[in-house]
PDB file of C-alpha atoms in Angstrom:
ATOM      1  CA  UNK W  95      11.645  17.918  81.072  1.00 44.00           C
ATOM      2  CA  UNK W  96      14.174  16.103  83.799  1.00 44.00           C
ATOM      3  CA  UNK W  97      12.602  15.039  86.772  1.00 46.00           C
ATOM      4  CA  UNK W  98      14.804  17.389  88.791  1.00 50.00           C
ATOM      5  CA  UNK W  99      14.247  20.541  86.921  1.00 76.00           C
ATOM      6  CA  UNK W 100      11.413  21.811  89.307  1.00 89.00           C
ATOM      7  CA  UNK W 101       8.897  23.819  87.326  1.00 95.00           C
ATOM      8  CA  UNK W 102       8.746  27.379  87.955  1.00 96.00           C
ATOM      9  CA  UNK W 103       5.522  29.263  86.924  1.00 97.00           C
ATOM     10  CA  UNK W 104       5.829  33.131  86.212  1.00 97.00           C
ATOM     11  CA  UNK W 105       3.011  35.456  84.984  1.00 96.00           C
ATOM     12  CA  UNK W 106       2.426  38.587  83.140  1.00 97.00           C
ATOM     13  CA  UNK W 107      -0.819  40.597  83.227  1.00 96.00           C
ATOM     14  CA  UNK W 108      -1.935  42.084  79.964  1.00 95.00           C
ATOM     15  CA  UNK W 109      -4.449  44.990  80.721  1.00 94.00           C
ATOM     16  CA  UNK W 110      -6.463  47.875  79.090  1.00 91.00           C
ATOM     17  CA  UNK W 111     -10.075  48.719  77.864  1.00 86.00           C
ATOM     18  CA  UNK W 112     -12.449  46.570  76.234  1.00 83.00           C
ATOM     19  CA  UNK W 113     -11.693  45.834  72.462  1.00 85.00           C
ATOM     20  CA  UNK W 114      -8.289  47.111  72.701  1.00 89.00           C
ATOM     21  CA  UNK W 115      -6.569  43.937  71.817  1.00 91.00           C
ATOM     22  CA  UNK W 116      -5.776  42.065  75.128  1.00 91.00           C
ATOM     23  CA  UNK W 117      -7.355  38.566  73.571  1.00 89.00           C
ATOM     24  CA  UNK W 118      -5.531  39.158  70.298  1.00 91.00           C
ATOM     25  CA  UNK W 119      -2.360  39.632  72.159  1.00 94.00           C
ATOM     26  CA  UNK W 120      -2.604  36.691  74.468  1.00 93.00           C
ATOM     27  CA  UNK W 121      -3.446  34.346  71.467  1.00 91.00           C
ATOM     28  CA  UNK W 122      -0.488  35.876  69.174  1.00 94.00           C
ATOM     29  CA  UNK W 123       1.994  34.578  72.108  1.00 95.00           C
ATOM     30  CA  UNK W 124       0.509  31.568  73.165  1.00 94.00           C
ATOM     31  CA  UNK W 125       1.625  27.792  72.374  1.00 94.00           C
ATOM     32  CA  UNK W 126      -1.722  26.418  73.472  1.00 90.00           C
ATOM     33  CA  UNK W 127      -4.959  27.214  72.018  1.00 83.00           C
ATOM     34  CA  UNK W 128      -7.000  29.970  73.514  1.00 72.00           C
ATOM     35  CA  UNK W 129      -8.490  28.975  76.566  1.00 73.00           C
ATOM     36  CA  UNK W 130     -10.828  30.693  78.836  1.00 70.00           C
ATOM     37  CA  UNK W 131     -11.382  29.909  82.298  1.00 69.00           C
ATOM     38  CA  UNK W 132     -13.944  31.212  84.884  1.00 67.00           C
ATOM     39  CA  UNK W 133     -12.703  33.347  87.364  1.00 65.00           C
ATOM     40  CA  UNK W 134     -13.607  33.750  91.150  1.00 56.00           C
ATOM     41  CA  UNK W 135     -17.074  33.180  92.255  1.00 49.00           C
ATOM     42  CA  UNK W 136     -18.330  36.271  94.191  1.00 46.00           C
ATOM     43  CA  UNK W 137     -16.929  39.816  95.232  1.00 42.00           C
ATOM     44  CA  UNK W 138     -18.514  39.305  98.523  1.00 42.00           C
ATOM     45  CA  UNK W 139     -17.039  35.785  99.082  1.00 41.00           C
ATOM     46  CA  UNK W 140     -13.679  36.262  98.132  1.00 43.00           C
ATOM     47  CA  UNK W 141     -11.099  34.795 100.609  1.00 43.00           C
ATOM     48  CA  UNK W 142     -14.178  33.210 102.410  1.00 41.00           C
ATOM     49  CA  UNK W 143     -14.894  29.488 102.356  1.00 40.00           C
ATOM     50  CA  UNK W 144     -17.829  27.830 101.186  1.00 42.00           C
ATOM     51  CA  UNK W 145     -20.221  29.999  98.725  1.00 43.00           C
ATOM     52  CA  UNK W 146     -22.494  27.499  98.486  1.00 48.00           C
ATOM     53  CA  UNK W 147     -23.973  27.960 102.344  1.00 48.00           C
ATOM     54  CA  UNK W 148     -24.470  31.567 101.527  1.00 45.00           C
ATOM     55  CA  UNK W 149     -27.589  31.718  99.591  1.00 49.00           C
ATOM     56  CA  UNK W 150     -28.067  35.461  99.633  1.00 49.00           C
ATOM     57  CA  UNK W 151     -24.907  36.309  98.015  1.00 45.00           C
ATOM     58  CA  UNK W 152     -25.229  37.280  94.351  1.00 48.00           C
ATOM     59  CA  UNK W 153     -23.020  34.933  92.123  1.00 48.00           C
ATOM     60  CA  UNK W 154     -20.928  36.273  89.398  1.00 54.00           C
ATOM     61  CA  UNK W 155     -18.467  34.466  87.124  1.00 59.00           C
ATOM     62  CA  UNK W 156     -16.054  36.261  84.970  1.00 68.00           C
ATOM     63  CA  UNK W 157     -14.170  34.845  82.018  1.00 73.00           C
ATOM     64  CA  UNK W 158     -10.558  35.038  81.911  1.00 78.00           C
ATOM     65  CA  UNK W 159      -8.346  34.423  78.931  1.00 83.00           C
ATOM     66  CA  UNK W 160      -4.747  33.181  79.296  1.00 91.00           C
ATOM     67  CA  UNK W 161      -2.057  31.761  77.462  1.00 94.00           C
ATOM     68  CA  UNK W 162       1.415  29.760  78.048  1.00 96.00           C
ATOM     69  CA  UNK W 163       4.889  30.179  76.878  1.00 97.00           C
ATOM     70  CA  UNK W 164       7.442  27.614  77.716  1.00 96.00           C
ATOM     71  CA  UNK W 165      10.814  29.684  78.238  1.00 96.00           C
ATOM     72  CA  UNK W 166      13.278  26.749  78.963  1.00 92.00           C
ATOM     73  CA  UNK W 167      13.473  23.472  80.516  1.00 89.00           C
ATOM     74  CA  UNK W 168      11.551  24.623  83.812  1.00 92.00           C
ATOM     75  CA  UNK W 169      10.265  28.202  83.514  1.00 96.00           C
ATOM     76  CA  UNK W 170       6.785  28.672  82.094  1.00 97.00           C
ATOM     77  CA  UNK W 171       5.235  32.143  81.437  1.00 98.00           C
ATOM     78  CA  UNK W 172       1.487  32.530  81.426  1.00 96.00           C
ATOM     79  CA  UNK W 173      -0.244  35.621  80.149  1.00 96.00           C
ATOM     80  CA  UNK W 174      -3.407  36.927  81.563  1.00 93.00           C
ATOM     81  CA  UNK W 175      -5.986  39.134  79.921  1.00 91.00           C
ATOM     82  CA  UNK W 176      -7.586  41.042  82.543  1.00 87.00           C
ATOM     83  CA  UNK W 177     -11.211  41.220  82.897  1.00 78.00           C
ATOM     84  CA  UNK W 178     -12.743  44.612  81.401  1.00 67.00           C
ATOM     85  CA  UNK W 179     -15.253  45.515  83.653  1.00 64.00           C
ATOM     86  CA  UNK W 180     -14.111  47.450  86.691  1.00 62.00           C
ATOM     87  CA  UNK W 181     -16.468  45.529  89.024  1.00 64.00           C
ATOM     88  CA  UNK W 182     -13.878  42.906  88.534  1.00 73.00           C
ATOM     89  CA  UNK W 183     -11.147  44.602  90.590  1.00 77.00           C
ATOM     90  CA  UNK W 184     -10.842  41.499  92.841  1.00 76.00           C
ATOM     91  CA  UNK W 185      -9.797  39.429  90.221  1.00 83.00           C
ATOM     92  CA  UNK W 186      -7.002  41.797  89.348  1.00 87.00           C
ATOM     93  CA  UNK W 187      -5.298  41.130  92.761  1.00 88.00           C
ATOM     94  CA  UNK W 188      -5.348  37.793  92.288  1.00 88.00           C
ATOM     95  CA  UNK W 189      -3.559  38.357  89.061  1.00 91.00           C
ATOM     96  CA  UNK W 190      -1.093  40.782  89.906  1.00 92.00           C
ATOM     97  CA  UNK W 191       0.054  39.125  93.043  1.00 91.00           C
ATOM     98  CA  UNK W 192       3.822  37.977  92.434  1.00 93.00           C
ATOM     99  CA  UNK W 193       3.293  39.160  88.702  1.00 96.00           C
ATOM    100  CA  UNK W 194       6.777  40.045  86.627  1.00 97.00           C
ATOM    101  CA  UNK W 195       4.645  42.891  85.548  1.00 97.00           C
ATOM    102  CA  UNK W 196       1.705  44.292  83.276  1.00 98.00           C
ATOM    103  CA  UNK W 197       1.520  45.102  79.700  1.00 98.00           C
ATOM    104  CA  UNK W 198      -1.265  48.090  79.288  1.00 97.00           C
ATOM    105  CA  UNK W 199      -2.681  48.081  76.004  1.00 95.00           C
ATOM    106  CA  UNK W 200      -3.571  51.458  74.613  1.00 93.00           C
ATOM    107  CA  UNK W 201      -5.981  52.402  71.545  1.00 89.00           C
ATOM    108  CA  UNK W 202      -5.415  56.111  71.273  1.00 87.00           C
ATOM    109  CA  UNK W 203      -8.585  56.769  69.842  1.00 85.00           C
ATOM    110  CA  UNK W 204      -9.971  55.784  73.327  1.00 88.00           C
ATOM    111  CA  UNK W 205      -7.106  56.763  75.493  1.00 88.00           C
ATOM    112  CA  UNK W 206      -9.190  57.190  78.635  1.00 88.00           C
ATOM    113  CA  UNK W 207     -10.073  53.304  78.691  1.00 89.00           C
ATOM    114  CA  UNK W 208      -6.789  52.461  79.857  1.00 91.00           C
ATOM    115  CA  UNK W 209      -6.550  54.825  82.979  1.00 92.00           C
ATOM    116  CA  UNK W 210      -7.689  52.636  85.542  1.00 90.00           C
ATOM    117  CA  UNK W 211      -5.159  50.090  84.534  1.00 93.00           C
ATOM    118  CA  UNK W 212      -2.374  52.927  84.962  1.00 95.00           C
ATOM    119  CA  UNK W 213      -3.645  53.931  88.097  1.00 94.00           C
ATOM    120  CA  UNK W 214      -3.987  50.265  89.385  1.00 93.00           C
ATOM    121  CA  UNK W 215      -0.483  49.435  88.413  1.00 95.00           C
ATOM    122  CA  UNK W 216       1.224  52.328  89.727  1.00 95.00           C
ATOM    123  CA  UNK W 217      -0.865  52.219  92.944  1.00 94.00           C
ATOM    124  CA  UNK W 218       0.332  48.598  93.275  1.00 93.00           C
ATOM    125  CA  UNK W 219       3.896  49.415  92.186  1.00 93.00           C
ATOM    126  CA  UNK W 220       3.942  46.682  90.123  1.00 95.00           C
ATOM    127  CA  UNK W 221       6.305  47.339  86.859  1.00 96.00           C
ATOM    128  CA  UNK W 222       4.223  47.995  83.536  1.00 98.00           C
ATOM    129  CA  UNK W 223       4.966  49.376  79.895  1.00 98.00           C
ATOM    130  CA  UNK W 224       2.408  51.107  78.006  1.00 97.00           C
ATOM    131  CA  UNK W 225       1.967  49.530  74.664  1.00 96.00           C
ATOM    132  CA  UNK W 226       0.136  51.511  71.939  1.00 93.00           C
ATOM    133  CA  UNK W 227      -1.834  49.100  69.844  1.00 90.00           C
ATOM    134  CA  UNK W 228      -1.361  50.338  65.900  1.00 85.00           C
ATOM    135  CA  UNK W 229      -4.983  50.984  64.886  1.00 74.00           C
ATOM    136  CA  UNK W 230      -5.609  53.023  61.819  1.00 72.00           C
ATOM    137  CA  UNK W 231      -5.232  56.404  62.164  1.00 70.00           C
ATOM    138  CA  UNK W 232      -2.947  56.545  65.661  1.00 69.00           C
ATOM    139  CA  UNK W 233       0.297  56.684  63.789  1.00 71.00           C
ATOM    140  CA  UNK W 234       0.752  60.526  64.028  1.00 70.00           C
ATOM    141  CA  UNK W 235       1.143  60.680  67.773  1.00 71.00           C
ATOM    142  CA  UNK W 236       4.550  60.732  69.257  1.00 77.00           C
ATOM    143  CA  UNK W 237       5.650  58.387  72.068  1.00 79.00           C
ATOM    144  CA  UNK W 238       6.179  61.601  74.138  1.00 82.00           C
ATOM    145  CA  UNK W 239       2.442  62.862  73.684  1.00 85.00           C
ATOM    146  CA  UNK W 240       1.244  59.716  74.633  1.00 88.00           C
ATOM    147  CA  UNK W 241       3.450  59.573  77.552  1.00 91.00           C
ATOM    148  CA  UNK W 242       2.140  63.371  78.497  1.00 91.00           C
ATOM    149  CA  UNK W 243      -1.513  62.376  77.810  1.00 91.00           C
ATOM    150  CA  UNK W 244      -0.970  59.612  80.386  1.00 92.00           C
ATOM    151  CA  UNK W 245       0.839  61.357  83.052  1.00 93.00           C
ATOM    152  CA  UNK W 246       3.343  58.492  83.141  1.00 95.00           C
ATOM    153  CA  UNK W 247       6.240  58.645  85.281  1.00 93.00           C
ATOM    154  CA  UNK W 248       9.296  59.086  83.173  1.00 91.00           C
ATOM    155  CA  UNK W 249      10.744  55.609  83.681  1.00 93.00           C
ATOM    156  CA  UNK W 250       7.532  53.716  82.415  1.00 95.00           C
ATOM    157  CA  UNK W 251       8.161  52.709  79.153  1.00 96.00           C
ATOM    158  CA  UNK W 252       5.856  53.217  76.213  1.00 95.00           C
ATOM    159  CA  UNK W 253       6.165  50.910  73.005  1.00 94.00           C
ATOM    160  CA  UNK W 254       4.324  50.791  69.668  1.00 91.00           C
ATOM    161  CA  UNK W 255       2.998  47.395  68.863  1.00 92.00           C
ATOM    162  CA  UNK W 256       0.578  45.310  66.607  1.00 91.00           C
ATOM    163  CA  UNK W 257      -1.309  42.820  68.631  1.00 90.00           C
ATOM    164  CA  UNK W 258      -1.751  40.527  65.648  1.00 89.00           C
ATOM    165  CA  UNK W 259       1.802  39.991  65.093  1.00 90.00           C
ATOM    166  CA  UNK W 260       3.601  37.431  67.259  1.00 90.00           C
ATOM    167  CA  UNK W 261       7.132  39.304  67.025  1.00 93.00           C
ATOM    168  CA  UNK W 262       5.751  42.766  67.717  1.00 94.00           C
ATOM    169  CA  UNK W 263       3.893  41.189  71.136  1.00 96.00           C
ATOM    170  CA  UNK W 264       7.126  39.600  72.088  1.00 97.00           C
ATOM    171  CA  UNK W 265       9.262  42.859  71.816  1.00 97.00           C
ATOM    172  CA  UNK W 266       6.692  44.277  74.006  1.00 97.00           C
ATOM    173  CA  UNK W 267       7.156  41.421  76.670  1.00 98.00           C
ATOM    174  CA  UNK W 268      11.144  41.793  76.103  1.00 98.00           C
ATOM    175  CA  UNK W 269      10.635  45.594  77.086  1.00 98.00           C
ATOM    176  CA  UNK W 270       8.539  44.630  80.085  1.00 98.00           C
ATOM    177  CA  UNK W 271      10.887  42.266  81.741  1.00 98.00           C
ATOM    178  CA  UNK W 272      14.186  44.672  80.843  1.00 98.00           C
ATOM    179  CA  UNK W 273      11.888  47.330  83.034  1.00 97.00           C
ATOM    180  CA  UNK W 274      11.197  44.781  85.782  1.00 96.00           C
ATOM    181  CA  UNK W 275      14.784  43.520  85.936  1.00 95.00           C
ATOM    182  CA  UNK W 276      15.884  47.225  86.153  1.00 94.00           C
ATOM    183  CA  UNK W 277      13.247  47.892  89.038  1.00 90.00           C
ATOM    184  CA  UNK W 278      14.472  44.677  90.602  1.00 86.00           C
ATOM    185  CA  UNK W 279      18.006  45.627  90.335  1.00 83.00           C
ATOM    186  CA  UNK W 280      17.597  48.789  92.057  1.00 82.00           C
ATOM    187  CA  UNK W 281      15.419  47.650  94.887  1.00 74.00           C
ATOM    188  CA  UNK W 282      17.884  44.812  95.780  1.00 67.00           C
TER     189      UNK W 282
ATOM    190  CA  UNK N  55     -10.051  16.521 104.304  1.00 39.00           C
ATOM    191  CA  UNK N  56     -12.605  15.582 107.096  1.00 41.00           C
ATOM    192  CA  UNK N  57     -14.906  13.644 105.247  1.00 45.00           C
ATOM    193  CA  UNK N  58     -12.728  10.681 104.549  1.00 42.00           C
ATOM    194  CA  UNK N  59     -11.940  10.466 100.737  1.00 43.00           C
ATOM    195  CA  UNK N  60     -14.839  11.255  99.026  1.00 43.00           C
ATOM    196  CA  UNK N  61     -13.537  10.951  95.143  1.00 45.00           C
ATOM    197  CA  UNK N  62     -13.360   7.272  95.592  1.00 43.00           C
ATOM    198  CA  UNK N  63     -16.034   5.313  93.601  1.00 41.00           C
ATOM    199  CA  UNK N  64     -17.739   1.891  94.393  1.00 39.00           C
ATOM    200  CA  UNK N  65     -18.520   1.106  91.446  1.00 39.00           C
ATOM    201  CA  UNK N  66     -16.551   0.615  87.989  1.00 38.00           C
ATOM    202  CA  UNK N  67     -15.129   3.920  86.225  1.00 39.00           C
ATOM    203  CA  UNK N  68     -17.704   5.814  84.534  1.00 41.00           C
ATOM    204  CA  UNK N  69     -17.313   8.074  81.448  1.00 43.00           C
ATOM    205  CA  UNK N  70     -18.595  11.658  81.710  1.00 47.00           C
ATOM    206  CA  UNK N  71     -19.572  13.654  84.630  1.00 48.00           C
ATOM    207  CA  UNK N  72     -21.863  12.063  87.228  1.00 47.00           C
ATOM    208  CA  UNK N  73     -22.295  14.958  89.282  1.00 51.00           C
ATOM    209  CA  UNK N  74     -21.290  18.745  89.115  1.00 57.00           C
ATOM    210  CA  UNK N  75     -17.773  19.452  90.042  1.00 59.00           C
ATOM    211  CA  UNK N  76     -19.495  21.706  92.675  1.00 58.00           C
ATOM    212  CA  UNK N  77     -20.957  18.460  94.296  1.00 60.00           C
ATOM    213  CA  UNK N  78     -17.359  16.991  94.146  1.00 62.00           C
ATOM    214  CA  UNK N  79     -15.990  19.840  96.080  1.00 65.00           C
ATOM    215  CA  UNK N  80     -18.846  20.226  98.570  1.00 63.00           C
ATOM    216  CA  UNK N  81     -19.359  23.530  97.505  1.00 63.00           C
ATOM    217  CA  UNK N  82     -15.898  24.838  98.589  1.00 66.00           C
ATOM    218  CA  UNK N  83     -13.989  27.211  96.416  1.00 61.00           C
ATOM    219  CA  UNK N  84     -11.250  27.645  99.113  1.00 57.00           C
ATOM    220  CA  UNK N  85      -9.306  24.841 100.191  1.00 54.00           C
ATOM    221  CA  UNK N  86      -8.359  24.710 103.716  1.00 51.00           C
ATOM    222  CA  UNK N  87      -4.804  26.255 104.391  1.00 45.00           C
ATOM    223  CA  UNK N  88      -3.674  26.693 100.679  1.00 67.00           C
ATOM    224  CA  UNK N  89      -4.336  29.804  98.710  1.00 82.00           C
ATOM    225  CA  UNK N  90      -2.302  28.867  95.667  1.00 90.00           C
ATOM    226  CA  UNK N  91      -2.003  31.528  93.118  1.00 91.00           C
ATOM    227  CA  UNK N  92      -3.540  30.842  89.666  1.00 91.00           C
ATOM    228  CA  UNK N  93      -0.422  30.070  87.854  1.00 94.00           C
ATOM    229  CA  UNK N  94       0.518  27.452  90.421  1.00 95.00           C
ATOM    230  CA  UNK N  95       1.895  24.446  88.433  1.00 96.00           C
ATOM    231  CA  UNK N  96       0.975  20.668  89.303  1.00 96.00           C
ATOM    232  CA  UNK N  97       2.867  17.537  88.379  1.00 97.00           C
ATOM    233  CA  UNK N  98       1.998  13.914  88.850  1.00 97.00           C
ATOM    234  CA  UNK N  99       3.594  11.779  91.462  1.00 96.00           C
ATOM    235  CA  UNK N 100       3.070   8.467  89.357  1.00 93.00           C
ATOM    236  CA  UNK N 101       0.294   7.215  91.829  1.00 93.00           C
ATOM    237  CA  UNK N 102      -2.341   5.115  90.323  1.00 92.00           C
ATOM    238  CA  UNK N 103      -5.609   6.806  89.672  1.00 91.00           C
ATOM    239  CA  UNK N 104      -7.854   3.968  88.840  1.00 89.00           C
ATOM    240  CA  UNK N 105      -9.848   4.588  92.103  1.00 88.00           C
ATOM    241  CA  UNK N 106     -10.353   8.227  91.469  1.00 92.00           C
ATOM    242  CA  UNK N 107     -13.410   9.750  90.333  1.00 90.00           C
ATOM    243  CA  UNK N 108     -13.504  11.275  86.692  1.00 89.00           C
ATOM    244  CA  UNK N 109     -12.592  14.985  87.384  1.00 88.00           C
ATOM    245  CA  UNK N 110      -9.946  13.908  89.718  1.00 93.00           C
ATOM    246  CA  UNK N 111      -8.333  11.259  87.328  1.00 94.00           C
ATOM    247  CA  UNK N 112      -8.567  13.731  84.371  1.00 94.00           C
ATOM    248  CA  UNK N 113      -6.642  16.468  86.369  1.00 96.00           C
ATOM    249  CA  UNK N 114      -3.921  13.535  87.277  1.00 96.00           C
ATOM    250  CA  UNK N 115      -3.523  12.662  83.766  1.00 95.00           C
ATOM    251  CA  UNK N 116      -3.098  16.329  82.879  1.00 95.00           C
ATOM    252  CA  UNK N 117      -0.289  16.686  84.898  1.00 96.00           C
ATOM    253  CA  UNK N 118       1.995  14.219  83.339  1.00 95.00           C
ATOM    254  CA  UNK N 119       3.454  17.555  82.220  1.00 94.00           C
ATOM    255  CA  UNK N 120       3.683  20.598  84.325  1.00 96.00           C
ATOM    256  CA  UNK N 121      -0.108  22.438  83.954  1.00 96.00           C
ATOM    257  CA  UNK N 122      -1.331  25.541  85.952  1.00 95.00           C
ATOM    258  CA  UNK N 123      -4.440  25.570  88.156  1.00 93.00           C
ATOM    259  CA  UNK N 124      -6.133  27.892  85.317  1.00 91.00           C
ATOM    260  CA  UNK N 125      -5.340  25.080  82.715  1.00 93.00           C
ATOM    261  CA  UNK N 126      -7.007  22.637  84.929  1.00 93.00           C
ATOM    262  CA  UNK N 127      -9.761  24.795  85.325  1.00 90.00           C
ATOM    263  CA  UNK N 128     -10.262  25.580  81.940  1.00 89.00           C
ATOM    264  CA  UNK N 129     -10.177  21.966  80.785  1.00 90.00           C
ATOM    265  CA  UNK N 130     -12.809  20.819  83.314  1.00 89.00           C
ATOM    266  CA  UNK N 131     -14.787  23.909  82.588  1.00 85.00           C
ATOM    267  CA  UNK N 132     -14.748  25.212  86.167  1.00 85.00           C
ATOM    268  CA  UNK N 133     -13.685  28.386  87.944  1.00 82.00           C
ATOM    269  CA  UNK N 134     -10.051  28.230  88.992  1.00 82.00           C
ATOM    270  CA  UNK N 135     -11.292  28.344  92.680  1.00 84.00           C
ATOM    271  CA  UNK N 136     -12.909  25.196  92.193  1.00 87.00           C
ATOM    272  CA  UNK N 137      -9.712  23.860  90.442  1.00 91.00           C
ATOM    273  CA  UNK N 138      -7.543  24.925  93.426  1.00 91.00           C
ATOM    274  CA  UNK N 139      -9.952  22.975  95.515  1.00 92.00           C
ATOM    275  CA  UNK N 140      -9.294  19.936  93.453  1.00 93.00           C
ATOM    276  CA  UNK N 141      -5.756  20.193  93.047  1.00 94.00           C
ATOM    277  CA  UNK N 142      -5.365  20.697  96.831  1.00 93.00           C
ATOM    278  CA  UNK N 143      -6.976  17.567  97.684  1.00 92.00           C
ATOM    279  CA  UNK N 144      -5.067  15.426  95.039  1.00 94.00           C
ATOM    280  CA  UNK N 145      -2.048  16.899  96.261  1.00 94.00           C
ATOM    281  CA  UNK N 146      -2.923  15.998 100.103  1.00 92.00           C
ATOM    282  CA  UNK N 147      -3.615  12.745  99.014  1.00 93.00           C
ATOM    283  CA  UNK N 148      -0.348  12.115  97.446  1.00 94.00           C
ATOM    284  CA  UNK N 149      -1.477  12.184  93.778  1.00 96.00           C
ATOM    285  CA  UNK N 150       0.186  15.445  92.700  1.00 96.00           C
ATOM    286  CA  UNK N 151       3.098  17.615  93.519  1.00 95.00           C
ATOM    287  CA  UNK N 152       2.115  21.315  93.589  1.00 95.00           C
ATOM    288  CA  UNK N 153       4.947  23.852  92.505  1.00 95.00           C
ATOM    289  CA  UNK N 154       4.000  27.446  93.521  1.00 91.00           C
ATOM    290  CA  UNK N 155       5.990  30.345  92.206  1.00 89.00           C
ATOM    291  CA  UNK N 156       9.301  30.734  93.657  1.00 83.00           C
ATOM    292  CA  UNK N 157      10.075  33.209  96.574  1.00 76.00           C
ATOM    293  CA  UNK N 158       9.742  36.679  95.473  1.00 78.00           C
ATOM    294  CA  UNK N 159      12.202  39.578  95.651  1.00 72.00           C
ATOM    295  CA  UNK N 160      11.583  42.114  98.299  1.00 72.00           C
ATOM    296  CA  UNK N 161       9.405  44.130  96.023  1.00 71.00           C
ATOM    297  CA  UNK N 162       7.116  40.827  95.624  1.00 80.00           C
ATOM    298  CA  UNK N 163       8.064  40.268  92.049  1.00 87.00           C
ATOM    299  CA  UNK N 164      10.253  37.310  90.878  1.00 93.00           C
ATOM    300  CA  UNK N 165      13.454  37.153  91.963  1.00 92.00           C
ATOM    301  CA  UNK N 166      16.523  38.793  89.516  1.00 92.00           C
ATOM    302  CA  UNK N 167      17.638  35.299  88.853  1.00 93.00           C
ATOM    303  CA  UNK N 168      14.267  34.117  87.318  1.00 94.00           C
ATOM    304  CA  UNK N 169      13.965  37.526  85.475  1.00 96.00           C
ATOM    305  CA  UNK N 170      17.259  37.160  83.882  1.00 96.00           C
ATOM    306  CA  UNK N 171      16.094  33.523  82.532  1.00 96.00           C
ATOM    307  CA  UNK N 172      12.964  34.854  81.498  1.00 97.00           C
ATOM    308  CA  UNK N 173      14.533  37.735  79.569  1.00 98.00           C
ATOM    309  CA  UNK N 174      17.171  35.335  77.924  1.00 97.00           C
ATOM    310  CA  UNK N 175      14.191  33.072  76.931  1.00 97.00           C
ATOM    311  CA  UNK N 176      12.141  35.658  75.087  1.00 97.00           C
ATOM    312  CA  UNK N 177      15.193  37.204  73.286  1.00 97.00           C
ATOM    313  CA  UNK N 178      16.257  33.620  72.005  1.00 96.00           C
ATOM    314  CA  UNK N 179      12.575  32.986  70.549  1.00 91.00           C
TER     315      UNK N 179
END
């Protein structure tokens, strides 16, 4: 990397219910070994200094998986899998801030699991795509049925993918960035 | 920093962690004046690290190539809130340059230019 090429980080959030394939997708795309980091410390102290000085507060750590894709000589894309449990919403805010957008992974056998993520990104007005992960027995559902079941806005892309396949995951990211570009172009 | 430069050690550099990283940061999980996003990148300034404590030296050595706060946290095995404090200390002391995410478009996301570069880069893979 040239010294004058100032590195630029971008990020995409990968969300969805427990066991839907978030970690698999991040690992399929990442150029670095799977890494886990621990998230913020306490819900109560987020945004406040000095957790150690508040002994009464319950401390919570949350594992966060992430991956990295070097896009060009200065652009680096990070992928973040969201923590599964709803009590970690405060972490979602940190991850969604300034993000390109989000991929909401769906397992059609447990479609309810992705509603919180859909609601969250809609309310934050963050661009997202719904990606139906190819679990056995889910092929017979048409994309429009998925759109209806999730009550998605007409412009929200729905794609099929296989979280184990790097090319399939890459196509999902491309669909997301295309969608984000359209949204940004309209807004500017 | 209000406590001088606490990462300096008087003795020869030691291998391995001497004290918990929480002790290094004094229990801070937010650094004063900096609210760096988790994907913020750091690069080294080239300043010699021989007088740095182990944890700080590891970070500066990682940053010969751009690395993010989350990578620093994962490498040290600490929450990224702690990594944010350590990185900010090193930036304040002139060891690291922080590259925050670029200015956002009006809707809060990346600019049209950076999204276009990202799309081209992904399509070329």
